[in-house]
Coordinates of C-alpha atoms and ligand atoms in Angstrom, one line a residue:
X86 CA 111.8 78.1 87.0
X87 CA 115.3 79.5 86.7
X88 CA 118.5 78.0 85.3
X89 CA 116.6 74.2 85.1
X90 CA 118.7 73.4 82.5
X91 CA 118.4 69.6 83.0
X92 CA 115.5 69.7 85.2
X93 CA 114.4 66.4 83.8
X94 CA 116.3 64.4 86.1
X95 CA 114.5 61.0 86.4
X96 CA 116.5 58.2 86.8
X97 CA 114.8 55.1 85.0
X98 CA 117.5 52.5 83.9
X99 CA 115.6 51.4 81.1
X100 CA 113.4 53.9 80.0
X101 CA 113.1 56.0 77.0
X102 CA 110.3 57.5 75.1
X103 CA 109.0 58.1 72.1
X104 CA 105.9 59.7 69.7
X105 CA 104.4 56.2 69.0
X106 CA 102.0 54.9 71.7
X107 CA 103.0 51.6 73.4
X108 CA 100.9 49.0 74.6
X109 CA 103.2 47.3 77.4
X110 CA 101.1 49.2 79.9
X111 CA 98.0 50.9 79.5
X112 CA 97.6 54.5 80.5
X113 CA 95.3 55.4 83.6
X114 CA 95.5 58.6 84.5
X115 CA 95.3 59.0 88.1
X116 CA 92.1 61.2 89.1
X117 CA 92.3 64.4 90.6
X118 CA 88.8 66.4 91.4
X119 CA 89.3 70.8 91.3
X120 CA 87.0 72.8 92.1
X121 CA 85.5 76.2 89.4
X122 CA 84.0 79.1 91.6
X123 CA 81.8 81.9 90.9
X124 CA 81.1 83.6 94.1
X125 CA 82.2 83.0 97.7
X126 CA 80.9 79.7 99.0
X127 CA 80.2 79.0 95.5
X128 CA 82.2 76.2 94.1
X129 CA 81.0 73.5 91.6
X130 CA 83.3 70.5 91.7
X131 CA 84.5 69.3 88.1
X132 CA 84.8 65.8 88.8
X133 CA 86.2 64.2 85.3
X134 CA 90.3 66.0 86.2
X135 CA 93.3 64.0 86.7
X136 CA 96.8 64.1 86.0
X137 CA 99.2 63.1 83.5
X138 CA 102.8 62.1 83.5
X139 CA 105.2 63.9 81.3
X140 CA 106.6 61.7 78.0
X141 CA 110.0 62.4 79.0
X142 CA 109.9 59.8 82.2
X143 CA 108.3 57.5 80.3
X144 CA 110.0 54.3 79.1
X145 CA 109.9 54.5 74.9
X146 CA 110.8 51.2 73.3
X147 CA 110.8 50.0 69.5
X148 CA 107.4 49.9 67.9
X149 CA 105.7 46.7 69.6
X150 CA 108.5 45.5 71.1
X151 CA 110.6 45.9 74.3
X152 CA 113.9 47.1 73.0
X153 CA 115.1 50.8 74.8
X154 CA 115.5 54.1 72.5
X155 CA 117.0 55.3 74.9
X156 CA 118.8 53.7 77.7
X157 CA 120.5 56.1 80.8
X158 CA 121.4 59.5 79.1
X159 CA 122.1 58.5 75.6
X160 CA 120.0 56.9 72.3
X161 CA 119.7 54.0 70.1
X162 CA 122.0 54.7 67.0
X163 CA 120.1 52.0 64.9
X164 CA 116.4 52.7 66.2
X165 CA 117.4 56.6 66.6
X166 CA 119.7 57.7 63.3
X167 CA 118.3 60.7 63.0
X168 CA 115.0 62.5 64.6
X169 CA 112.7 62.0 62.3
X170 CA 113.4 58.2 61.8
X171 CA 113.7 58.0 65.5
X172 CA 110.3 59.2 66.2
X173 CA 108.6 56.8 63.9
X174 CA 110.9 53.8 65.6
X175 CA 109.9 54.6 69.0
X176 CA 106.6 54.2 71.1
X177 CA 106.2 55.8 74.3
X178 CA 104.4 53.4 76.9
X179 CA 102.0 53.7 79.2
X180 CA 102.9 54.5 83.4
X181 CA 102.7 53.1 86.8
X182 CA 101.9 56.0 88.5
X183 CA 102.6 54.8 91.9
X184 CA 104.9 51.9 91.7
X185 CA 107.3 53.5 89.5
X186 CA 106.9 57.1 90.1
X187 CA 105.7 57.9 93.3
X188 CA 102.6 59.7 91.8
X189 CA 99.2 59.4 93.7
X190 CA 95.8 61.1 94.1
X191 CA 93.1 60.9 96.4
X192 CA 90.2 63.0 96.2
X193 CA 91.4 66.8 95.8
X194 CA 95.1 65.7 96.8
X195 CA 98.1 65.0 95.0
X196 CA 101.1 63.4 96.2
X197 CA 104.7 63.6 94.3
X198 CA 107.2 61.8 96.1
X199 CA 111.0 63.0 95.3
X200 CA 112.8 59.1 95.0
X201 CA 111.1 55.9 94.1
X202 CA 112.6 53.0 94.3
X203 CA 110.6 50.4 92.0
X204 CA 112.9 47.7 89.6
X205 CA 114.6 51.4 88.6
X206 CA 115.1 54.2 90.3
X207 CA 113.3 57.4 89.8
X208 CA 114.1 60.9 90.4
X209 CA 111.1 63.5 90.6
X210 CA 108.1 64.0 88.2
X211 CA 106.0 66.3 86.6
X212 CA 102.4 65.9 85.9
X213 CA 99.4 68.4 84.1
X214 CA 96.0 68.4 84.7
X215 CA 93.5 67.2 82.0
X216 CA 90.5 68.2 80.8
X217 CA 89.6 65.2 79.3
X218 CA 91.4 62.2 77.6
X219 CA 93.1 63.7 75.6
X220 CA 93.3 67.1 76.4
X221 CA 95.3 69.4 79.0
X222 CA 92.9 71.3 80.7
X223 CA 93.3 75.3 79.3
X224 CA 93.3 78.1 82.4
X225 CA 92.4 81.6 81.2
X226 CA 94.0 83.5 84.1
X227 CA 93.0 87.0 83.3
X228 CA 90.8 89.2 86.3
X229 CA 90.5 85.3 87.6
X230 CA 92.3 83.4 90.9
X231 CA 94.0 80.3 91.1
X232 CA 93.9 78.7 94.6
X233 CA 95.1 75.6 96.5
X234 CA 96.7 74.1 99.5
X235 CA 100.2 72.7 100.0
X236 CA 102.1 70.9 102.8
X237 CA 105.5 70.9 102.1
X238 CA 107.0 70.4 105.1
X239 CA 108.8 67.1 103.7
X240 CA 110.5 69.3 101.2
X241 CA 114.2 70.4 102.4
X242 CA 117.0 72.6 101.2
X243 CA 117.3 71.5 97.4
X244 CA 114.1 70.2 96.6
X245 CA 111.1 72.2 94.4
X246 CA 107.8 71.4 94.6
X247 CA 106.5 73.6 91.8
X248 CA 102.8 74.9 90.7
X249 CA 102.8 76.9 87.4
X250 CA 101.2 77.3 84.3
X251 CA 103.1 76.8 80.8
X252 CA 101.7 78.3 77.2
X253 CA 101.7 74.5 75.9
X254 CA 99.0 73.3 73.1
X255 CA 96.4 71.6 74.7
X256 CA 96.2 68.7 72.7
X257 CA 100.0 68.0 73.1
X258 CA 100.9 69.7 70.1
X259 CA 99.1 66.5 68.0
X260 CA 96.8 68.8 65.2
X261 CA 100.1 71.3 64.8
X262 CA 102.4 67.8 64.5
X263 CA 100.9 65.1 63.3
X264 CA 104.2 62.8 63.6
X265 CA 103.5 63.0 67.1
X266 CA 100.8 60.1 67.9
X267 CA 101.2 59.7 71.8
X268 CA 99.8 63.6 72.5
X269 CA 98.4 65.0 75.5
X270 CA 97.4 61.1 76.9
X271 CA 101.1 60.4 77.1
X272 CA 101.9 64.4 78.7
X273 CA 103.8 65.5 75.2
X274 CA 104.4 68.9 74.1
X275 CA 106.0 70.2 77.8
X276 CA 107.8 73.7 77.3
X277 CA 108.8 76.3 79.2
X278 CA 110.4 79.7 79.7
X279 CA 113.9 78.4 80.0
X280 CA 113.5 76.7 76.5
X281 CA 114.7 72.8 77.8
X282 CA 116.3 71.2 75.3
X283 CA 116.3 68.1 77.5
X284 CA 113.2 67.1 76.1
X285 CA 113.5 63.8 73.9
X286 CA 111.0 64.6 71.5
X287 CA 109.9 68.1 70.5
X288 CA 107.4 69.1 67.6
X289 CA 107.2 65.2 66.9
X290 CA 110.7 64.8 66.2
X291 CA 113.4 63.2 68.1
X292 CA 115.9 65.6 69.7
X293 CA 118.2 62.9 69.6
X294 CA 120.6 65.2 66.9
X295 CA 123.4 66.7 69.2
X296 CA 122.6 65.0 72.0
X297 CA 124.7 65.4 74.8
X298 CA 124.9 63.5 77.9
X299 CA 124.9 65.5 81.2
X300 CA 128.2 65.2 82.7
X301 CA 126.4 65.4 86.2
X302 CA 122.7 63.7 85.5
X303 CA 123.1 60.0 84.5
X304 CA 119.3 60.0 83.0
X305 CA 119.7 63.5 81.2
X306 CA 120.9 65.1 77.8
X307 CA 120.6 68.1 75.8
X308 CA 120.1 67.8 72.4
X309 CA 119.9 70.6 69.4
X310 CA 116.2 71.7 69.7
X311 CA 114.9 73.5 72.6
X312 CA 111.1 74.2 73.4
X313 CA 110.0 77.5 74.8
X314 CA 106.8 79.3 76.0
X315 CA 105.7 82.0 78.1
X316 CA 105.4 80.5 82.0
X317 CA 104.1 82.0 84.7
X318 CA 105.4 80.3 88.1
X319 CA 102.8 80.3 90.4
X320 CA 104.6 78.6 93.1
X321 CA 107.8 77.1 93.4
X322 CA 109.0 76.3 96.8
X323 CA 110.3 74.2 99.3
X324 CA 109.8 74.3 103.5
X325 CA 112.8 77.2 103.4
X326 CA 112.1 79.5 100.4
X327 CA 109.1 80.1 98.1
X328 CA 108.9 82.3 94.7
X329 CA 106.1 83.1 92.4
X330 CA 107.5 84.8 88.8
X331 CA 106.0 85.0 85.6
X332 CA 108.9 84.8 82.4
X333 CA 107.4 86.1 79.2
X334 CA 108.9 85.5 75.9
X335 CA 108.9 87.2 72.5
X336 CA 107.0 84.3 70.6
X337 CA 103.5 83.1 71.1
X338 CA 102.8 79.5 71.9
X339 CA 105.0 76.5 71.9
X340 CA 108.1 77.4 70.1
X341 CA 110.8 75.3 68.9
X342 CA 114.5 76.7 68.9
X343 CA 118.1 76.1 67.8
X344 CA 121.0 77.9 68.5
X345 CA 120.9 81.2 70.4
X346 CA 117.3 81.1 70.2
X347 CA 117.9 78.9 73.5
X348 CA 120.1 81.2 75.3
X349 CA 123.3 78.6 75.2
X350 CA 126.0 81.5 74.7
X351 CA 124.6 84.0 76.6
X352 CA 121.7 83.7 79.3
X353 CA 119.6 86.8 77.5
X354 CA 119.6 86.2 74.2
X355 CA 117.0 83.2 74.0
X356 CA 113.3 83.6 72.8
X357 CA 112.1 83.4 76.0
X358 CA 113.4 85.7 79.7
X359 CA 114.9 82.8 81.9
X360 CA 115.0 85.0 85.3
X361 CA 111.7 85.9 85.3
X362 CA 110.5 88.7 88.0
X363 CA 110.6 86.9 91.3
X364 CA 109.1 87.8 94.7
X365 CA 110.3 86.1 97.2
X366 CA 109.4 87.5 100.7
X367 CA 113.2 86.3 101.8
X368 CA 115.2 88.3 98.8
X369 CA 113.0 91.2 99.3
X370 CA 113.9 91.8 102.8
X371 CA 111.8 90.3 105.0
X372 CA 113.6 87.1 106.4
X373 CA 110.7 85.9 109.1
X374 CA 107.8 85.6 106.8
X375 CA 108.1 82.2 105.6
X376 CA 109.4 78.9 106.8
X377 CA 108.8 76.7 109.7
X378 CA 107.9 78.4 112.6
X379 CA 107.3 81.7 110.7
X380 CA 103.9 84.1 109.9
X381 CA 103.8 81.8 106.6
X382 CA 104.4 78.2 108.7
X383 CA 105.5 75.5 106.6
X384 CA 105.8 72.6 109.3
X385 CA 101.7 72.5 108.3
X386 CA 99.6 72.7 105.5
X387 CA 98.2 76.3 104.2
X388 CA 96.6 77.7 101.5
X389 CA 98.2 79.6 98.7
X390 CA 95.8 82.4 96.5
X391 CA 96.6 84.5 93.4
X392 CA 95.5 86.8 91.6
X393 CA 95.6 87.6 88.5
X394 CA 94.0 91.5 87.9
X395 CA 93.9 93.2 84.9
X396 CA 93.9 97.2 84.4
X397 CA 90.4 97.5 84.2
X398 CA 88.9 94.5 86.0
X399 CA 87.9 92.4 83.2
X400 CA 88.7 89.4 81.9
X401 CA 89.7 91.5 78.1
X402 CA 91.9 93.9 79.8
X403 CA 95.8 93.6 80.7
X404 CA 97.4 91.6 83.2
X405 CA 98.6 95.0 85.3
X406 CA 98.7 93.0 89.0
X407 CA 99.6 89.8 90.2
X408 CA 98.9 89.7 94.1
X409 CA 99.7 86.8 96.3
X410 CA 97.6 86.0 99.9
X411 CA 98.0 83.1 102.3
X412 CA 95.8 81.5 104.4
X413 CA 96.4 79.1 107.5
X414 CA 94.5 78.0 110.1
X415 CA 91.3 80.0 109.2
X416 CA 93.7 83.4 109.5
X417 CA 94.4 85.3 106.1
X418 CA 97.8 86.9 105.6
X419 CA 98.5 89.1 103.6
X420 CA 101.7 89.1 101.7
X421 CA 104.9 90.5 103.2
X422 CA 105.8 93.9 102.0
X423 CA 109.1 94.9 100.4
X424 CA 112.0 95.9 103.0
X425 CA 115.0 96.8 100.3
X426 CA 116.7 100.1 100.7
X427 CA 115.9 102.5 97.6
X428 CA 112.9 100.4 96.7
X429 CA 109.0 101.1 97.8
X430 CA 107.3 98.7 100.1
X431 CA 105.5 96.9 97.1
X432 CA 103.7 93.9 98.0
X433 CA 102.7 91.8 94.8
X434 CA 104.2 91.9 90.9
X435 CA 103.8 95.0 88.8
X436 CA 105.6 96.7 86.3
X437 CA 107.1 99.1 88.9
X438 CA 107.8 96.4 91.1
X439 CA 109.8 94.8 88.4
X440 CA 111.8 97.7 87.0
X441 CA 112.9 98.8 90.6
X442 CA 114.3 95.3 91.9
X443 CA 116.1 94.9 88.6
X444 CA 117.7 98.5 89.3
X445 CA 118.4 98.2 92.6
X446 CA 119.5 94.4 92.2
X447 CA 121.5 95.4 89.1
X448 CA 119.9 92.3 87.5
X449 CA 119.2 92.3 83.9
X450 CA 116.3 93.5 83.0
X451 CA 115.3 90.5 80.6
X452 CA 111.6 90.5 81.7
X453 CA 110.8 93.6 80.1
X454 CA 113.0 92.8 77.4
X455 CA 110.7 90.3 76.5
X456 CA 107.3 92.1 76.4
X457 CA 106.9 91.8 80.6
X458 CA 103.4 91.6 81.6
X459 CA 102.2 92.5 78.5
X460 CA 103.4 89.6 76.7
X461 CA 102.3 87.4 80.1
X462 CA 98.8 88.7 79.4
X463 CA 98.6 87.4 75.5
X464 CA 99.7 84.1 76.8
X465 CA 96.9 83.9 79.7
X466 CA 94.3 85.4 77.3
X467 CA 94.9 82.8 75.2
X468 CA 94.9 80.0 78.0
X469 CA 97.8 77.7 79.3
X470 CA 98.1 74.3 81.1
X471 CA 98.7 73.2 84.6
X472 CA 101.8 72.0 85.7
X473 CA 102.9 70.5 89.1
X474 CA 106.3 68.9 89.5
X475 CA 109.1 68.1 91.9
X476 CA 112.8 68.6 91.1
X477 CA 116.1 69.2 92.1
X478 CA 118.6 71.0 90.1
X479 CA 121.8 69.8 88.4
X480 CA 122.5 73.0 87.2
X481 CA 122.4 75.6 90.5
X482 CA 121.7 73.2 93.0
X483 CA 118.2 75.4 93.7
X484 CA 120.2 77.7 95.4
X485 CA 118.6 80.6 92.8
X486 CA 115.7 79.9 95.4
X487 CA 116.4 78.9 98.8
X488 CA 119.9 80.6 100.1
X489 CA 122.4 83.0 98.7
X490 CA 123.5 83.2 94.8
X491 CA 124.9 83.7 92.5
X492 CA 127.6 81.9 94.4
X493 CA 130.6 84.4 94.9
X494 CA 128.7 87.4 95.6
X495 CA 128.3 88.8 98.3
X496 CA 125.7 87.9 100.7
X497 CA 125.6 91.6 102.2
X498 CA 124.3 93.4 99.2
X499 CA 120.6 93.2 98.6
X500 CA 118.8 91.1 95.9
X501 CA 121.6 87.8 96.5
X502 CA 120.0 86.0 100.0
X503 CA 116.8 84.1 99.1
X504 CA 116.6 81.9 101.7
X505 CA 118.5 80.4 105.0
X506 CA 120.2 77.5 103.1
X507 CA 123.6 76.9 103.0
X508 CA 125.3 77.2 99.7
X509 CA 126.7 73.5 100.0
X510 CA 123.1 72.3 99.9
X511 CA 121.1 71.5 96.9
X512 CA 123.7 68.7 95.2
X513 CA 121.0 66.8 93.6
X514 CA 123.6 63.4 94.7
X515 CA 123.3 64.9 98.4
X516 CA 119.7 65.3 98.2
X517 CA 118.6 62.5 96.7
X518 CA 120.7 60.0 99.0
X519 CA 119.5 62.1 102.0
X520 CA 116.3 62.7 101.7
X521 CA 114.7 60.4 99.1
X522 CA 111.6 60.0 101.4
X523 CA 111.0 64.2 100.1
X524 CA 107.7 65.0 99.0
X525 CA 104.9 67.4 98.5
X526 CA 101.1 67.6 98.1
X527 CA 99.1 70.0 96.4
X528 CA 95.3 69.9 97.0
X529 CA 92.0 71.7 97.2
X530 CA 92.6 73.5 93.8
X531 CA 89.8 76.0 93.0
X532 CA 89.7 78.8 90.2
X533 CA 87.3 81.3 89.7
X534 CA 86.7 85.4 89.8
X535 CA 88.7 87.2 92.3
X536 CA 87.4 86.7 96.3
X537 CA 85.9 83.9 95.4
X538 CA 88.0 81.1 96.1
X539 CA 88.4 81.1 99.8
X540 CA 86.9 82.5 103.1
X541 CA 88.8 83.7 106.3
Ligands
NAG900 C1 89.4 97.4 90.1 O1 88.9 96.9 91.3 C2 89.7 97.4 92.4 C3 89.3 96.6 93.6 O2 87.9 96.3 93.7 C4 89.5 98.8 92.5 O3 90.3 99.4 93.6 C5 90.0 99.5 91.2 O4 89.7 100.9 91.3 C6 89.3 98.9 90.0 N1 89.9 99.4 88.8 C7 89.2 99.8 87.8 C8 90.0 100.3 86.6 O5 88.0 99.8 87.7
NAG901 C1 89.3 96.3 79.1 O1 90.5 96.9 78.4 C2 90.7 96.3 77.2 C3 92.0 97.0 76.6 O2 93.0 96.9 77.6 C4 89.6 96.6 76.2 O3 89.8 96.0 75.0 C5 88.3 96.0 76.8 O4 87.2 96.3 76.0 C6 88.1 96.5 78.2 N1 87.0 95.8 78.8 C7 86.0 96.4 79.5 C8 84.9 95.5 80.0 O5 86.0 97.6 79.7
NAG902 C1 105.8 90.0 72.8 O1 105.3 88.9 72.0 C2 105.1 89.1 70.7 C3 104.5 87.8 70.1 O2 103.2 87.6 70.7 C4 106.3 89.5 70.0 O3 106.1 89.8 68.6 C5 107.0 90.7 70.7 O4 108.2 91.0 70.1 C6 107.1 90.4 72.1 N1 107.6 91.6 72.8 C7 108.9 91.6 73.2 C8 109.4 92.9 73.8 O5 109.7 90.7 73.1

């Protein structure tokens, strides 16, 4: 993610959420089958996943009743006086994955559709995969490969289909908060490396204190409390651009802040590195790699692999290597190589890769400020949760991934073009009136030791 702010940008009229569980709708969480592998051609099928909506699109209501918490971008004042008295006020309901959110599986695939148009309107989603019930399934990356396929060729200018793994607790944060009764079932305890304080309830309490609405997202606030956590961006992409980044941070697990612990003065000084170290074939220099048409063609369907090596090949070392391979039409492709002046021909993330596009970018270098791959490491040792979403960005218009920015600069000097869309693009208003129809579908997923999730 980068400046994602108020990434939560659905757009239910009535909806609000809570820590209570509702009964209005019961909670059916669409399957999705994933496959573990141990050599190649060797891949058991773990056929109890499926996915789980986020809390915050959820619609929270009083306790056993039908009246909104929260309603638009702002809260209750009697059901919602403070956070604490909110949380115990408010139940968070059950969802209709399709009908009101565009969310659907079949098989190995998942479908997220950018606007739905039910009795509400909704913008986007984001959905983690379970273990069980109750439980976010926990990936321990380290010396392992994450693999799957994607078609986002209905994904435009603006739009992020994401795939990325966040530090959260499994259960949802329940046994470390036990105001929080909804848990992992109701997709709770969502944090990330740009420490959102858009969520409505963090740590079982209401973030209701200090809420602001978003002058520019009618379903969207900040409040006082941020949550942050080490993320490593796997993917995050449309049919123009695509990035993959881990963000360290300097705490361990799902954090709560306040203040400048979320970066709201200054980008750097949060708990967590909000930039991340990116590659993205476009920014470093080669322009014909990926898009439609291109080596990397996103008018179809290909498959994305990572790796995740450590210094000395084992699952207790260090995360010292992440590499990145594509394959399309039963041809692999290795990624594209570096093509920046002053900087080697690197082709995956390192430490050196790092440090020399933050010098020769003259970006901040907040990644190693906050522990770098080292501190990525402790957090995939320890295991993190799957994440897939699709958004569009209030705050930069996505223009961080897909054309050149910051806006101003210029476009000439290396490190500012990411991708061929035009700076005008990306207003989520635009977007979402143009292109509601958006979406993108992740499928196949398979993790398992290096080489062994896919074949030429
Ligand atoms: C790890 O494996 C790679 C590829 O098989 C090899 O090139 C490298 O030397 C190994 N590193 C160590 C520390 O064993
Ligand atoms: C790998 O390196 C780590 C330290 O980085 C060490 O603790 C571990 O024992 C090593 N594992 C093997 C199998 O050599
Ligand atoms: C890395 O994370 C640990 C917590 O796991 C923290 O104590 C340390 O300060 C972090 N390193 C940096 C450079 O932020």
């Amino acid at each position: 993610m980068f400046p994602k702010i108020s990434l939560i940008t659905f757009s239910l009229v009535a909806v609000a959420l809570g820590q209570q569980i509702g009964t209005n709708q019961a909670e059916t969480h669409p399957k999705l089958t994933w496959q573990t592998c141990t050599g190649t051609g060797s891949c058991q099928a773990n056929s109890n996943g499926a996915v789980v909506l986020d809390a915050n699109w959820r619609w929270t209501h009083n306790v056993g009743g039908f009246t909104n918490c929260y309603t638009g971008n702002t809260w209750d004042n009697t059901l919602c006086p403070d956070g604490e008295t909110c949380a115990t006020n408010c139940a968070v309901d059950g969802a209709d994955y399709a009908g009101t959110y565009g969310i659907t599986t079949s098989g190995n695939a998942l479908t997220l559709k950018f606007v739905t148009f039910a009795q509400q309107k909704n913008i986007g989603s984001r959905v983690y995969l379970m273990a069980d019930d109750t439980h976010y399934e926990s990936f321990q990356l380290l010396n392992k490969e994450f693999t799957f396929d994607v078609d986002l060729s209905q994904l435009p200018c603006g739009i992020n289909g994401a795939l990325y793994f966040s530090e959260m607790d499994a259960d949802g944060g329940v046994s470390r908060f036990p105001a929080n009764k909804a848990g992992a079932k109701y997709g709770t305890g969502y944090c990330d490396s740009q420490c959102p304080r858009d969520i409505k309830f963090i740590n079982g309490v209401a973030n209701s204190e200090g809420w602001v609405p978003s002058p520019s997202d009618p379903n969207a606030g900040t409040g006082n409390t941020g949550s942050c956590c080490n993320e490593m961006d796997v993917w995050e992409a449309n049919s123009v651009s695509a990035a993959f980044t881990p963000h360290p941070c300097s705490v361990d697990g799902q954090t709560s802040c306040t203040g400048e612990d979320c970066a709201i003065q200054s980008r750097f000084d949060g708990l967590c590195d909000p930039d991340g170290c990116d590659f993205n074939s476009f920014r470093m220099g080669v322009q014909d790699f990926y898009g439609k048409g291109m080596t990397v063609d996103t008018s179809s369907k290909f498959t994305v692999v990572t790796q995740f090596v450590t210094n000395n090949n084992s699952t207790s070392g260090t995360l010292s290597e992440i590499r990145r391979i594509y394959v399309q039409n039963g041809r692999v492709i290795q990624n594209s190589k570096v093509n920046i002046p002053g900087m080697q021909p690197f082709d995956s993330v390192t430490t050196d890769f790092c440090t020399s596009q933050k010098t020769t970018f003259g970006d901040t270098n907040s990644f190693q400020q906050h522990g770098g791959l080292a501190n990525m490491s402790k957090a995939m040792a320890k295991g993190m949760v799957l994440v897939m979403s699709i958004w569009d960005d209030h705050a930069a218009q996505m223009l961080w991934l897909d054309s050149d920015y910051p806006i101003g600069a210029d476009a000439t000097k290396p490190g500012v073009a990411r991708g061929t869309c035009a700076q005008s693009s990306g207003d989520p208003v635009t977007v979402e009136g143009q292109t509601p129809n958006a979406q993108v579908v992740f499928s196949n997923i398979r993790f398992g030791s290096i080489g062994s999730t896919f074949t030429a």
